[in-house]
Amino acid sequence: MKKRSWAEPWKIKMVEPLRMTSRAERERALAEAGYNTFLLRSEDVYIDLLTDSGTSAMSDRQWSALMLGDESYAGSRNYYDLEQAMSDVYGFAEFIPTHQGRGAEFLLSQLMIKPGQFVPGNMYFTTTRYHQELAGGQFVDVIIDEAHNPTSTFPFKGNVCLKKLQHLIDEQGTDKIAYLSLETNVNMAGGQPCSMENIKATCELCHQHDIPVFLDATRCVENAWFIKQREAGWNDRSVVEIVRDICNLTDGCTMSGKKDSLVNTGGFLAVNDIKLAEEARNLLVCHEGLHTYGGMAGRDMAAMAVGMHESIEEDHIRSRVGQVQYLGEKLMDAGIPIVQPIGGHGVYLDAAAFLDHLPRDEFPAQTLAAALYLDCGLRTMERGAVSAGRDAEGHNIFPKLELVRLTIPRRVYTQAHMDVTAESVLAVWEHRRAVTGLRMTYEPVRLRFFQAFFSPLVGCTVLPVDTSPEVVAN
Ligand code: PLI
């Protein structure tokens, strides 16, 4: 049968106008933002690929649900609907709503980690590791080596290395291990999935040693899609069945609803152990809110319950991941160094290879994100040394992966936006040798990437060539 083009399973009902800026305006905005894309005003951004977190376009069904928000302080109807949706999709026994993912990470870390314990995980995530350390724990990376190699095309680069995990257990003993933190579709590795085979083997090994496994289910639906596409024997199973199969192997999860669940805010902790749930609810009321809203408004919970069900519709997830693949393939075809295979929620530029004339202490990824903004107002995010922060001795951590993430919000941008994005990356690629580095001039103590300031090492810009596009009608 002849292959046909496909399009998104939705049409656009409302638009949000975007402002086009001049190169002079962008230079000014970037300097005011200390060369940190987190500090730009969104009105100075044309295409915003900073994050897929909280940036989804909601459906008309979600907007309608919003109007049915029950804003009672206690026992909101929307809480029970969301609890039911979580049970339908993820299947855990106990549901604790939080304002967003890091609220759940705080609760889990405080309750499960004793000071001095280790928390193995398949690569760090910034807020997750922060909360583990705040509770006195120490993160240990047990992801497979392929995950640290941007050019490896291994299809499940999110997998846990069982040897590394066994080594930690043998060396430290089970009492020193709080739990295993298992992230699906590993963000810092480039949106790379874990295989079902590896999840099963990892959970078996942990449970043999009475080590609980907590899932970071933030992008579990995207991971399930990759299992369905890439892992032998899973193609006939639905995405929601695969999500349930993953969750059934674990003891609970933290979740940022701002990603897979297609809402602008919200999250939860879900566990099977009733006693742990009770302790979490006790802590929740001190930090987030009552256990029937946990920091969310009733209308937020209503929209999330609908979004959770929409997230597992196969046409949705095919088109969501398909759009990311479209952009990734365009960049790969043009010879741009990106993390392979193309991830589920974004395309990650290998900034160390892209700007291979810059030393790591001139922050190539931060610099590349700044240069991309200057070209046409494209906003991206550094995911390299600045995000990694400092080690216990205060030295800068230089992770193997020095990346710039082009993160695709769900249901927001069109194929033409993807084309413009690819052209922008290509324009900077063509002038990459002219790009000069940055130094950090202000460094916050915690999660420094959000608010750090930088300044150019040479002259007053990182991209001395004006690559601004001349816009033509097609
Ligand atoms: O931003 P939160 O607090 O709702 O969620 C924190 C969080 C936890 N785990 C993972 C894998 C994340 O990706 C995550 C947040 N990610 C952001 C903000 C991102 O831009 O990727």
mmCIF file of N, CA, C and O and ligand atoms in Angstrom, residues 50-53 100-103 105 125 127-128 183 187 216 218-219 256-259 266 345 381 383 405, ligand 1:
data_model
loop_
_atom_site.group_PDB
_atom_site.id
_atom_site.type_symbol
_atom_site.label_atom_id
_atom_site.label_comp_id
_atom_site.label_asym_id
_atom_site.label_seq_id
_atom_site.Cartn_x
_atom_site.Cartn_y
_atom_site.Cartn_z
ATOM 1 N N LEU A 50 11.930 26.015 25.112
ATOM 2 C CA LEU A 50 12.640 25.900 26.395
ATOM 3 C C LEU A 50 12.292 24.581 27.059
ATOM 4 O O LEU A 50 13.148 23.869 27.557
ATOM 5 N N THR A 51 11.010 24.278 27.090
ATOM 6 C CA THR A 51 10.579 23.089 27.815
ATOM 7 C C THR A 51 9.240 22.587 27.295
ATOM 8 O O THR A 51 8.472 23.343 26.680
ATOM 9 N N ASP A 52 8.973 21.315 27.586
ATOM 10 C CA ASP A 52 7.652 20.745 27.319
ATOM 11 C C ASP A 52 6.854 20.701 28.623
ATOM 12 O O ASP A 52 5.846 20.024 28.709
ATOM 13 N N SER A 53 7.334 21.415 29.643
ATOM 14 C CA SER A 53 6.727 21.323 30.968
ATOM 15 C C SER A 53 5.714 22.435 31.191
ATOM 16 O O SER A 53 6.085 23.615 31.249
ATOM 17 N N GLN A 100 3.220 20.296 41.748
ATOM 18 C CA GLN A 100 3.869 19.822 40.521
ATOM 19 C C GLN A 100 4.816 18.700 40.895
ATOM 20 O O GLN A 100 4.807 18.245 42.043
ATOM 21 N N GLY A 101 5.652 18.235 39.966
ATOM 22 C CA GLY A 101 6.463 17.047 40.213
ATOM 23 C C GLY A 101 7.382 17.169 41.410
ATOM 24 O O GLY A 101 7.523 16.247 42.216
ATOM 25 N N ARG A 102 8.028 18.333 41.557
ATOM 26 C CA ARG A 102 9.012 18.457 42.628
ATOM 27 C C ARG A 102 8.382 18.414 44.011
ATOM 28 O O ARG A 102 9.060 18.103 44.991
ATOM 29 N N GLY A 103 7.108 18.729 44.110
ATOM 30 C CA GLY A 103 6.390 18.587 45.388
ATOM 31 C C GLY A 103 6.342 17.120 45.786
ATOM 32 O O GLY A 103 6.542 16.758 46.954
ATOM 33 N N GLU A 105 8.486 14.857 44.706
ATOM 34 C CA GLU A 105 9.876 14.447 44.964
ATOM 35 C C GLU A 105 10.287 14.812 46.381
ATOM 36 O O GLU A 105 10.990 14.058 47.060
ATOM 37 N N PHE A 125 18.122 13.711 37.485
ATOM 38 C CA PHE A 125 17.388 14.880 37.010
ATOM 39 C C PHE A 125 17.580 15.971 38.061
ATOM 40 O O PHE A 125 17.654 15.686 39.250
ATOM 41 N N THR A 127 15.894 18.509 39.699
ATOM 42 C CA THR A 127 15.086 18.681 40.919
ATOM 43 C C THR A 127 15.045 17.384 41.730
ATOM 44 O O THR A 127 15.012 17.425 42.961
ATOM 45 N N THR A 128 15.052 16.249 41.043
ATOM 46 C CA THR A 128 15.001 14.953 41.738
ATOM 47 C C THR A 128 16.247 14.797 42.608
ATOM 48 O O THR A 128 16.168 14.474 43.797
ATOM 49 N N GLU A 183 13.696 6.457 36.169
ATOM 50 C CA GLU A 183 13.024 7.449 35.319
ATOM 51 C C GLU A 183 12.682 6.831 33.968
ATOM 52 O O GLU A 183 13.517 6.177 33.346
ATOM 53 N N ASN A 187 15.189 12.077 30.693
ATOM 54 C CA ASN A 187 15.267 13.449 30.211
ATOM 55 C C ASN A 187 16.704 13.872 29.902
ATOM 56 O O ASN A 187 17.014 14.284 28.776
ATOM 57 N N ASP A 216 9.957 7.578 38.234
ATOM 58 C CA ASP A 216 9.625 8.939 37.838
ATOM 59 C C ASP A 216 8.800 8.764 36.563
ATOM 60 O O ASP A 216 9.337 8.510 35.488
ATOM 61 N N THR A 218 7.031 10.800 34.892
ATOM 62 C CA THR A 218 6.753 12.056 34.189
ATOM 63 C C THR A 218 6.510 11.876 32.686
ATOM 64 O O THR A 218 5.609 12.482 32.127
ATOM 65 N N ARG A 219 7.321 11.044 32.027
ATOM 66 C CA ARG A 219 7.134 10.807 30.581
ATOM 67 C C ARG A 219 6.975 9.306 30.301
ATOM 68 O O ARG A 219 7.510 8.773 29.328
ATOM 69 N N SER A 256 5.183 14.546 37.306
ATOM 70 C CA SER A 256 4.886 15.924 36.948
ATOM 71 C C SER A 256 3.800 15.871 35.877
ATOM 72 O O SER A 256 4.062 15.466 34.742
ATOM 73 N N GLY A 257 2.591 16.287 36.228
ATOM 74 C CA GLY A 257 1.477 16.262 35.274
ATOM 75 C C GLY A 257 1.663 17.253 34.146
ATOM 76 O O GLY A 257 0.928 17.226 33.148
ATOM 77 N N LYS A 258 2.681 18.124 34.280
ATOM 78 C CA LYS A 258 2.902 19.185 33.309
ATOM 79 C C LYS A 258 3.458 18.660 31.979
ATOM 80 O O LYS A 258 3.643 19.418 31.046
ATOM 81 N N LYS A 259 3.778 17.367 31.926
ATOM 82 C CA LYS A 259 4.324 16.806 30.682
ATOM 83 C C LYS A 259 3.266 15.900 30.041
ATOM 84 O O LYS A 259 2.336 16.383 29.413
ATOM 85 N N GLY A 266 0.464 20.930 37.987
ATOM 86 C CA GLY A 266 -0.044 19.756 38.707
ATOM 87 C C GLY A 266 0.947 18.611 38.754
ATOM 88 O O GLY A 266 1.884 18.550 37.958
ATOM 89 N N HIS A 345 10.613 13.722 23.653
ATOM 90 C CA HIS A 345 10.020 15.035 23.914
ATOM 91 C C HIS A 345 10.851 16.187 23.375
ATOM 92 O O HIS A 345 10.468 17.343 23.515
ATOM 93 N N MET A 381 17.099 25.209 25.808
ATOM 94 C CA MET A 381 17.601 25.093 27.181
ATOM 95 C C MET A 381 18.946 24.369 27.242
ATOM 96 O O MET A 381 19.112 23.332 26.608
ATOM 97 N N ARG A 383 21.499 21.879 28.738
ATOM 98 C CA ARG A 383 21.468 20.671 29.573
ATOM 99 C C ARG A 383 22.883 20.096 29.557
ATOM 100 O O ARG A 383 23.186 19.113 28.930
ATOM 101 N N ARG A 405 18.771 21.488 24.524
ATOM 102 C CA ARG A 405 17.520 20.762 24.278
ATOM 103 C C ARG A 405 16.527 21.640 23.520
ATOM 104 O O ARG A 405 16.219 22.751 23.949
HETATM 105 O O1 PLI B 1 8.753 20.701 36.979
HETATM 106 P P1 PLI B 1 8.084 19.766 37.920
HETATM 107 O O2 PLI B 1 8.348 20.118 39.333
HETATM 108 O O3 PLI B 1 6.638 19.585 37.641
HETATM 109 O O4 PLI B 1 8.713 18.306 37.651
HETATM 110 C C1 PLI B 1 10.036 18.000 37.966
HETATM 111 C C2 PLI B 1 10.540 16.941 37.054
HETATM 112 C C3 PLI B 1 10.735 15.677 37.518
HETATM 113 N N1 PLI B 1 11.208 14.689 36.715
HETATM 114 C C4 PLI B 1 11.501 14.901 35.423
HETATM 115 C C5 PLI B 1 12.018 13.774 34.601
HETATM 116 C C6 PLI B 1 11.328 16.158 34.874
HETATM 117 O O5 PLI B 1 11.597 16.337 33.589
HETATM 118 C C7 PLI B 1 10.851 17.237 35.697
HETATM 119 C C8 PLI B 1 10.730 18.544 35.207
HETATM 120 N N2 PLI B 1 11.215 18.880 34.018
HETATM 121 C C9 PLI B 1 11.300 20.074 33.480
HETATM 122 C C10 PLI B 1 10.850 21.310 34.143
HETATM 123 C C11 PLI B 1 11.893 20.141 32.154
HETATM 124 O O6 PLI B 1 11.964 21.240 31.563
HETATM 125 O O7 PLI B 1 12.302 19.084 31.632
#
